[in-house]
PDB file of C-alpha atoms in Angstrom:
ATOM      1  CA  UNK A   1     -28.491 -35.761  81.325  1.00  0.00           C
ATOM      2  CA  UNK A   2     -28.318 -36.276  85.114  1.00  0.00           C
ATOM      3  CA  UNK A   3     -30.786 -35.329  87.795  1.00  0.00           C
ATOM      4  CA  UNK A   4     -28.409 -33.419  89.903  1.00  0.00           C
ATOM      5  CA  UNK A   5     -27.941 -31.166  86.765  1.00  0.00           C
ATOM      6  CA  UNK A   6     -31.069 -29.794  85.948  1.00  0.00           C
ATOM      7  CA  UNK A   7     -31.255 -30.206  89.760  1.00  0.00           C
ATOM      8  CA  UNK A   8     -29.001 -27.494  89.971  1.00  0.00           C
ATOM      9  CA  UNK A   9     -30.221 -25.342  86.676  1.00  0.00           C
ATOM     10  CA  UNK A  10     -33.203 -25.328  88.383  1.00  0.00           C
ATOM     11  CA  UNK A  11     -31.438 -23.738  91.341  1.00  0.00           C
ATOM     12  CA  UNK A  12     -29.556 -21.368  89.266  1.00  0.00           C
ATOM     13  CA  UNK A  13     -33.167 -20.557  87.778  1.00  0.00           C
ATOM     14  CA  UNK A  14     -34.370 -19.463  91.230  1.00  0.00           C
ATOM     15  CA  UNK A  15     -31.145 -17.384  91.872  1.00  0.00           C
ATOM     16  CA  UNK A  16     -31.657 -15.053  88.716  1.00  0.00           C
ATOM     17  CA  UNK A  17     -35.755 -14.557  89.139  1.00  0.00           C
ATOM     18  CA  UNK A  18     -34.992 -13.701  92.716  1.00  0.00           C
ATOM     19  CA  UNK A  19     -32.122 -11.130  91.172  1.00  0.00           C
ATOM     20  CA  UNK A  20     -34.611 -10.008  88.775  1.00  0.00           C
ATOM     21  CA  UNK A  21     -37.357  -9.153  91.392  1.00  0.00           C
ATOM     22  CA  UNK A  22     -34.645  -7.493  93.460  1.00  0.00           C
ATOM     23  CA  UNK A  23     -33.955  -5.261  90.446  1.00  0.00           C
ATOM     24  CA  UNK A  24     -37.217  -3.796  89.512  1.00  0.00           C
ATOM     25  CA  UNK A  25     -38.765  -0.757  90.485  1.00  0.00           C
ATOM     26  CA  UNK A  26     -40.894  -1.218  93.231  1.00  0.00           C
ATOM     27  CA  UNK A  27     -43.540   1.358  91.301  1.00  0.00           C
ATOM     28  CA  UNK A  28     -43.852  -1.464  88.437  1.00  0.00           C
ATOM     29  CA  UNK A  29     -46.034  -3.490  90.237  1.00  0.00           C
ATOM     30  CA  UNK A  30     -47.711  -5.417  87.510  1.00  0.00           C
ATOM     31  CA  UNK A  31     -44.167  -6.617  86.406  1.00  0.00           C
ATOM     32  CA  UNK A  32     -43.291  -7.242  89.680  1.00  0.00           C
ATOM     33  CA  UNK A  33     -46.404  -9.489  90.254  1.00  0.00           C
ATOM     34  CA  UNK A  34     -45.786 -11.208  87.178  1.00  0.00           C
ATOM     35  CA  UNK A  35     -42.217 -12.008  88.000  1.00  0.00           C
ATOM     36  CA  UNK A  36     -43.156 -12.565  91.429  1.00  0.00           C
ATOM     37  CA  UNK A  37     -45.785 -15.356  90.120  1.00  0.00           C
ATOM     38  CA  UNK A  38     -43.724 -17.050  88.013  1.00  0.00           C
ATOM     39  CA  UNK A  39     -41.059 -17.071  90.348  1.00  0.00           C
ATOM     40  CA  UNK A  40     -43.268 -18.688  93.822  1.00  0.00           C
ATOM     41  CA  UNK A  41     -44.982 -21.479  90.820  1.00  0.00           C
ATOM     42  CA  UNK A  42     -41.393 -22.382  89.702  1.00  0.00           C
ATOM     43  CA  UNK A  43     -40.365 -22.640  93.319  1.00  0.00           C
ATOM     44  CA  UNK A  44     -43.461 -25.592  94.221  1.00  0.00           C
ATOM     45  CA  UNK A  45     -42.987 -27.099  91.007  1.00  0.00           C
ATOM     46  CA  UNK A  46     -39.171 -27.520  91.650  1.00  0.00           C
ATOM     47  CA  UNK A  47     -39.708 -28.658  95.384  1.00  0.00           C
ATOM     48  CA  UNK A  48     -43.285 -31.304  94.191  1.00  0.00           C
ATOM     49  CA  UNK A  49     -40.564 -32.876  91.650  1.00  0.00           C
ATOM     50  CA  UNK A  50     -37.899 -33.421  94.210  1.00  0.00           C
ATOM     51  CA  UNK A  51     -40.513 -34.742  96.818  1.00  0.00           C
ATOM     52  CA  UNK A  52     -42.038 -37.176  93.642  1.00  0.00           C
ATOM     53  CA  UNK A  53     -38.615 -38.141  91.944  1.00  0.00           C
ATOM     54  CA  UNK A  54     -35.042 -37.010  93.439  1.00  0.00           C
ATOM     55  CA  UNK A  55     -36.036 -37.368  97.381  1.00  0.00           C
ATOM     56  CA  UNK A  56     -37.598 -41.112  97.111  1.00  0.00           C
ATOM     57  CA  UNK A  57     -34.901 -42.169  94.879  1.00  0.00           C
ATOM     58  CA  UNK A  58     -31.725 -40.397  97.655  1.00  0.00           C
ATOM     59  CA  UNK A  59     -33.380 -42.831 100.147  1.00  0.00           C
ATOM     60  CA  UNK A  60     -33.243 -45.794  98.471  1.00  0.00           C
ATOM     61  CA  UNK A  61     -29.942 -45.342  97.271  1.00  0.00           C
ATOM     62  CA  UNK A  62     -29.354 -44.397 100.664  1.00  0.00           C
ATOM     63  CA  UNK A  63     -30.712 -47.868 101.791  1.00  0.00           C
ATOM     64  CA  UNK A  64     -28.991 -50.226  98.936  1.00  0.00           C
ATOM     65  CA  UNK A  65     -25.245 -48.632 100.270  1.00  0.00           C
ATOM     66  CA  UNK A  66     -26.749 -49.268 104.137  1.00  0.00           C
ATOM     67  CA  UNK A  67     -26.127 -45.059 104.776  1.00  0.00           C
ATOM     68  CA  UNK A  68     -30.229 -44.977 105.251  1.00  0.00           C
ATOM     69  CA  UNK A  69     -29.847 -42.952 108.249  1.00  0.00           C
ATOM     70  CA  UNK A  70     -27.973 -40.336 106.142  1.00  0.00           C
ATOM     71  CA  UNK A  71     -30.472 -39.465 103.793  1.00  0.00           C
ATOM     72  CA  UNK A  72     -33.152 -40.027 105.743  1.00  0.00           C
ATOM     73  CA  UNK A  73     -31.508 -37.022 107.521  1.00  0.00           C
ATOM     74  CA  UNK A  74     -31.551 -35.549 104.591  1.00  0.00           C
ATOM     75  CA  UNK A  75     -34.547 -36.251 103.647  1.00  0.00           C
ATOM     76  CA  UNK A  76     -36.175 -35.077 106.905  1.00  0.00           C
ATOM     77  CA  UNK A  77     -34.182 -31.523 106.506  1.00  0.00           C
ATOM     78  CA  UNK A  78     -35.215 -31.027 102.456  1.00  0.00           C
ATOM     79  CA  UNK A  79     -38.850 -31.400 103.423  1.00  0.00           C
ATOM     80  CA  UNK A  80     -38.866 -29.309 106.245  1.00  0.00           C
ATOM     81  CA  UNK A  81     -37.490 -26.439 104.256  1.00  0.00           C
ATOM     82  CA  UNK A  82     -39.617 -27.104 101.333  1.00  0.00           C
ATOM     83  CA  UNK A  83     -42.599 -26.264 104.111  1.00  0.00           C
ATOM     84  CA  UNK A  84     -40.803 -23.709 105.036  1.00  0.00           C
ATOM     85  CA  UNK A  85     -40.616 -21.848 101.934  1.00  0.00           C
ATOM     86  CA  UNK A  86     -44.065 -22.613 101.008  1.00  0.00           C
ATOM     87  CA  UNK A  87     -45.094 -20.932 104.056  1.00  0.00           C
ATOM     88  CA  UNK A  88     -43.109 -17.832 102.695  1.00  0.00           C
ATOM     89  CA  UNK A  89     -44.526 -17.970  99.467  1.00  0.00           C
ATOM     90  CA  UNK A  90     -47.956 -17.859 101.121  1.00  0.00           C
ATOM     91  CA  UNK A  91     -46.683 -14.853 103.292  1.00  0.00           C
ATOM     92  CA  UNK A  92     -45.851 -12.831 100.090  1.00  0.00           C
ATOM     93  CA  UNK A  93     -49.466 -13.408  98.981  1.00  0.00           C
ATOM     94  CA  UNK A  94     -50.268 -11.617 102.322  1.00  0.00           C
ATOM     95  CA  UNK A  95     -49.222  -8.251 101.242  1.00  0.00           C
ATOM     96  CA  UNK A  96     -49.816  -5.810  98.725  1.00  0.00           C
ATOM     97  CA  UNK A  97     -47.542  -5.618  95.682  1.00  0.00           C
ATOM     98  CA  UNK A  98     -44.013  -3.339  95.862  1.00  0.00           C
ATOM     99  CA  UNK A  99     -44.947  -2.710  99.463  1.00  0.00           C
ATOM    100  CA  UNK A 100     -42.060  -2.542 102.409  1.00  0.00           C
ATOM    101  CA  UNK A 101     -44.079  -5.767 103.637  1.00  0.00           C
ATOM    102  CA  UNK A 102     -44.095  -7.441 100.495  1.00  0.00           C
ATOM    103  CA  UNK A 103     -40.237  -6.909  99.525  1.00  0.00           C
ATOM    104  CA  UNK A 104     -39.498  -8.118 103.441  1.00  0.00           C
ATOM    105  CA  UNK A 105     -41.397 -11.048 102.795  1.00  0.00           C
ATOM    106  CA  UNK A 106     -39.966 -12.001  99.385  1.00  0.00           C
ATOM    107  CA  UNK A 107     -36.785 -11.364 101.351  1.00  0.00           C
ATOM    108  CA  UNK A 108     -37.396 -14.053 103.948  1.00  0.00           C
ATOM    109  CA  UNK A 109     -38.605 -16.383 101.062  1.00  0.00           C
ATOM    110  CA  UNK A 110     -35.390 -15.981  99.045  1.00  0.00           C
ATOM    111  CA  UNK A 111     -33.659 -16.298 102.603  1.00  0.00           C
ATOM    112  CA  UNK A 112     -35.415 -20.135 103.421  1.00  0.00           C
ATOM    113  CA  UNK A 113     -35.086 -20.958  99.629  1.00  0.00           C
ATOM    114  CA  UNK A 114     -31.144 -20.174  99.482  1.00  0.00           C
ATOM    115  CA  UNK A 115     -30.474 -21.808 102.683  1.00  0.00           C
ATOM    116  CA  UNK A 116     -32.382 -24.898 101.564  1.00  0.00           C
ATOM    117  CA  UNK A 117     -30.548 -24.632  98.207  1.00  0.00           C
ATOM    118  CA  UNK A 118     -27.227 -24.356 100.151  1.00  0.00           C
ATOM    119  CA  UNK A 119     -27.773 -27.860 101.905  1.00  0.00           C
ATOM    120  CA  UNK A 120     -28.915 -29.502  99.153  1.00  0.00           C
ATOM    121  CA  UNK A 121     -26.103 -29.014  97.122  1.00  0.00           C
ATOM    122  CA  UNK A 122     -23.808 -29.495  99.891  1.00  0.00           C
ATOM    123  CA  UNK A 123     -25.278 -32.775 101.006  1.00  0.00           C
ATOM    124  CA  UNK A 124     -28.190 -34.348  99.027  1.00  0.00           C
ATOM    125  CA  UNK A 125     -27.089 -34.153  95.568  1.00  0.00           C
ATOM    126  CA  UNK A 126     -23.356 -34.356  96.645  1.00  0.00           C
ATOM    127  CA  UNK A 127     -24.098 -37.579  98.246  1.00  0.00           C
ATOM    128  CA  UNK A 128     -26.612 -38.852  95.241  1.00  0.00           C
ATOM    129  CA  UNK A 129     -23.776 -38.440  92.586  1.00  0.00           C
ATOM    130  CA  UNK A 130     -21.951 -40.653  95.247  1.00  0.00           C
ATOM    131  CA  UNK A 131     -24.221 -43.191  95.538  1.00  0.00           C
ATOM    132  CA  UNK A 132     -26.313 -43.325  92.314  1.00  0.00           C
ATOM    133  CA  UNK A 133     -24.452 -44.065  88.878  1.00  0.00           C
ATOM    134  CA  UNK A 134     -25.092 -42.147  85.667  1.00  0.00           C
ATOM    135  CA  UNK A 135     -27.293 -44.311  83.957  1.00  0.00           C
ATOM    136  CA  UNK A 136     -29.712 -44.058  87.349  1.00  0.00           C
ATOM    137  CA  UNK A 137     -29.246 -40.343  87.071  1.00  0.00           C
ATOM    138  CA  UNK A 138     -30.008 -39.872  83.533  1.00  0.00           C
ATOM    139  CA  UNK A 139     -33.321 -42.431  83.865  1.00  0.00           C
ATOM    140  CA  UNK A 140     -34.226 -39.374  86.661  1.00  0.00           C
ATOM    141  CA  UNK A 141     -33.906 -36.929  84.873  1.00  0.00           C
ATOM    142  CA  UNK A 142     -35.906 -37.663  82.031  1.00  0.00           C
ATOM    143  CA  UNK A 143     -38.542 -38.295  84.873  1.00  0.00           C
ATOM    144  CA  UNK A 144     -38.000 -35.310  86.679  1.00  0.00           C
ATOM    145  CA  UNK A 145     -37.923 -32.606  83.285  1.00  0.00           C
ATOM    146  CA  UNK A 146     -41.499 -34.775  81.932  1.00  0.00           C
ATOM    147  CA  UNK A 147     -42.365 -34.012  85.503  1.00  0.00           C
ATOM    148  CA  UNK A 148     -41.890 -30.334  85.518  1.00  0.00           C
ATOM    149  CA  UNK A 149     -43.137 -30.069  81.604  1.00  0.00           C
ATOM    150  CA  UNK A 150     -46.122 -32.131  82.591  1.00  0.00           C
ATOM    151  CA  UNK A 151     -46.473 -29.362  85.572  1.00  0.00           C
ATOM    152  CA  UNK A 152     -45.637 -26.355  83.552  1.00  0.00           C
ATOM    153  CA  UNK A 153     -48.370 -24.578  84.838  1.00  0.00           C
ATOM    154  CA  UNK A 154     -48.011 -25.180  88.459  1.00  0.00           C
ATOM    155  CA  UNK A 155     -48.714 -27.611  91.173  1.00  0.00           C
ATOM    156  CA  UNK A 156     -51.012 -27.002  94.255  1.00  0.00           C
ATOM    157  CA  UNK A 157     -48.551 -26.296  97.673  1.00  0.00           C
ATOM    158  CA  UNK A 158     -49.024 -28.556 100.070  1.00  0.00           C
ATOM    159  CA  UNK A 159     -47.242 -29.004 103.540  1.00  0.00           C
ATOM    160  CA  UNK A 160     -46.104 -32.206 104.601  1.00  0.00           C
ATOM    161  CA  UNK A 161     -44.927 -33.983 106.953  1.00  0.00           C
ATOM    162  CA  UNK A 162     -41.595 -34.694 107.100  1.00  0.00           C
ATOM    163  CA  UNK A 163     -41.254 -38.132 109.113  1.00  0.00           C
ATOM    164  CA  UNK A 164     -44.889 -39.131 107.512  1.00  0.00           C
ATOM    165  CA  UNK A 165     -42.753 -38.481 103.884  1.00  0.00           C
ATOM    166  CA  UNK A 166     -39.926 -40.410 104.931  1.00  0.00           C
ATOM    167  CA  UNK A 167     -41.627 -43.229 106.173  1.00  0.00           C
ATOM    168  CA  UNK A 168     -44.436 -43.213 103.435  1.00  0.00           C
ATOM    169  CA  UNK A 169     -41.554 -42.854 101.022  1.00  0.00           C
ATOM    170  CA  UNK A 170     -39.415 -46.220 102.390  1.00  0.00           C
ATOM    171  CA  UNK A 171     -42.796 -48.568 102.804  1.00  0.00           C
ATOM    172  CA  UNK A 172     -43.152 -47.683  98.602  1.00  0.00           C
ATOM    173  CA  UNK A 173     -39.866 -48.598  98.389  1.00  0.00           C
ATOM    174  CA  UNK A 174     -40.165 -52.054 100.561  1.00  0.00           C
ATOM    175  CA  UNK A 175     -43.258 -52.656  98.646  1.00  0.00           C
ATOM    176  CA  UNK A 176     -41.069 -52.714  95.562  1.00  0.00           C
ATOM    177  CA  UNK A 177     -38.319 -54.761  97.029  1.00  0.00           C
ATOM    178  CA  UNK A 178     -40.767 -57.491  97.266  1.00  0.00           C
ATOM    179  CA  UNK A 179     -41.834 -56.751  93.386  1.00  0.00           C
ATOM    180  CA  UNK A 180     -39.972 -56.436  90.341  1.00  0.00           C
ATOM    181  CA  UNK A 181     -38.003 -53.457  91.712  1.00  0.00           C
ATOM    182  CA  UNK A 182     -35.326 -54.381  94.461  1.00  0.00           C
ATOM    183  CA  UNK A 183     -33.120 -51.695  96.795  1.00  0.00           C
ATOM    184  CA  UNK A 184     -30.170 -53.350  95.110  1.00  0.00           C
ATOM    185  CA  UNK A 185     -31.209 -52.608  91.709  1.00  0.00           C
ATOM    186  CA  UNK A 186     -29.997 -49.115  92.526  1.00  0.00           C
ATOM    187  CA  UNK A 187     -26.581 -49.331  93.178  1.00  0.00           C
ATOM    188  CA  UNK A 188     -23.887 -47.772  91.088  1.00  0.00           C
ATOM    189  CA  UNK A 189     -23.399 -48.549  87.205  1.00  0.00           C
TER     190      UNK A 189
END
């Protein structure tokens, strides 16, 4: 098991409940909302387990192979878009149901959450397989799937900020350097 994986089957997840939306009549309204619903929970859950697990984890593996301005790049970009398509979640909410305005609005959702997928697999997890070895990967993802199963039901959304993250993220992670968990501890195995 490696993070990037269900990383990615997570992604693939979000590709075919967007497909399915797209596919139903815009008259079935009740199965629209309930695809719809699942679809915008399973979107905050994946980003709140990237922001706890994958994103803290791609700095300081950024940091122990000195490319910390990389992912902290990276970083910066991820959270921004995760803001981004929580803001276009919360513009769905906005409109009624199988409306023009609703389907334009899941459109611009799907729009931020493909272009954020996009990058990601492009750069972040491209550059975590890179830097992180397998055993690192596989002790993430059991953390990230007890995350999501421990979640099931949905997170709150909450906007952050993306330098406040970054910088809140690499203090935890000097903390630990000076504790039982060191930046080096994370290089390749």
């Amino acid at each position: 098991m490696d993070i990037t994986e269900l990383i990615l089957d997570d992604h693939r997840e979000q590709r075919r409940l967007f497909a399915i939306v797209e596919q139903i009549d815009r008259t079935e309204t009740g199965v629209l909302s309930a695809i719809w619903g699942r679809l915008a929970a399973f979107l905050e859950l994946h980003a709140q387990a990237e922001e706890e697990i994958f994103y803290p984890a791609l700095l300081q593996a950024g940091i122990a192979a000195r490319r910390a301005s990389g992912v902290e790049d990276e970083t910066l970009d991820a959270i921004h878009d995760h803001n981004e398509i929580r803001d276009a979640i919360a513009e769905v909410a906005r409109h009624r149901v199988g409306t023009d305005d609703w389907y334009a609005a899941v459109a611009a959702a799907n729009l931020a959450n493909s272009d954020h997928m996009a990058e990601e697999e492009r750069e972040g997890l491209t550059d975590f397989r890179r830097l992180a070895g397998l055993s690192r990967r596989h002790q993430l993802a059991v953390a990230f799937a007890a995350y999501e199963a421990r979640n099931y039901a949905g997170v709150q959304p909450v906007d952050k900020d993306p330098v406040g993250y970054v910088r809140a993220a690499e203090k935890k992670l000097r903390t630990a350097a000076t504790g039982s968990l060191s930046v080096g501890s994370m290089k390749r195995t």
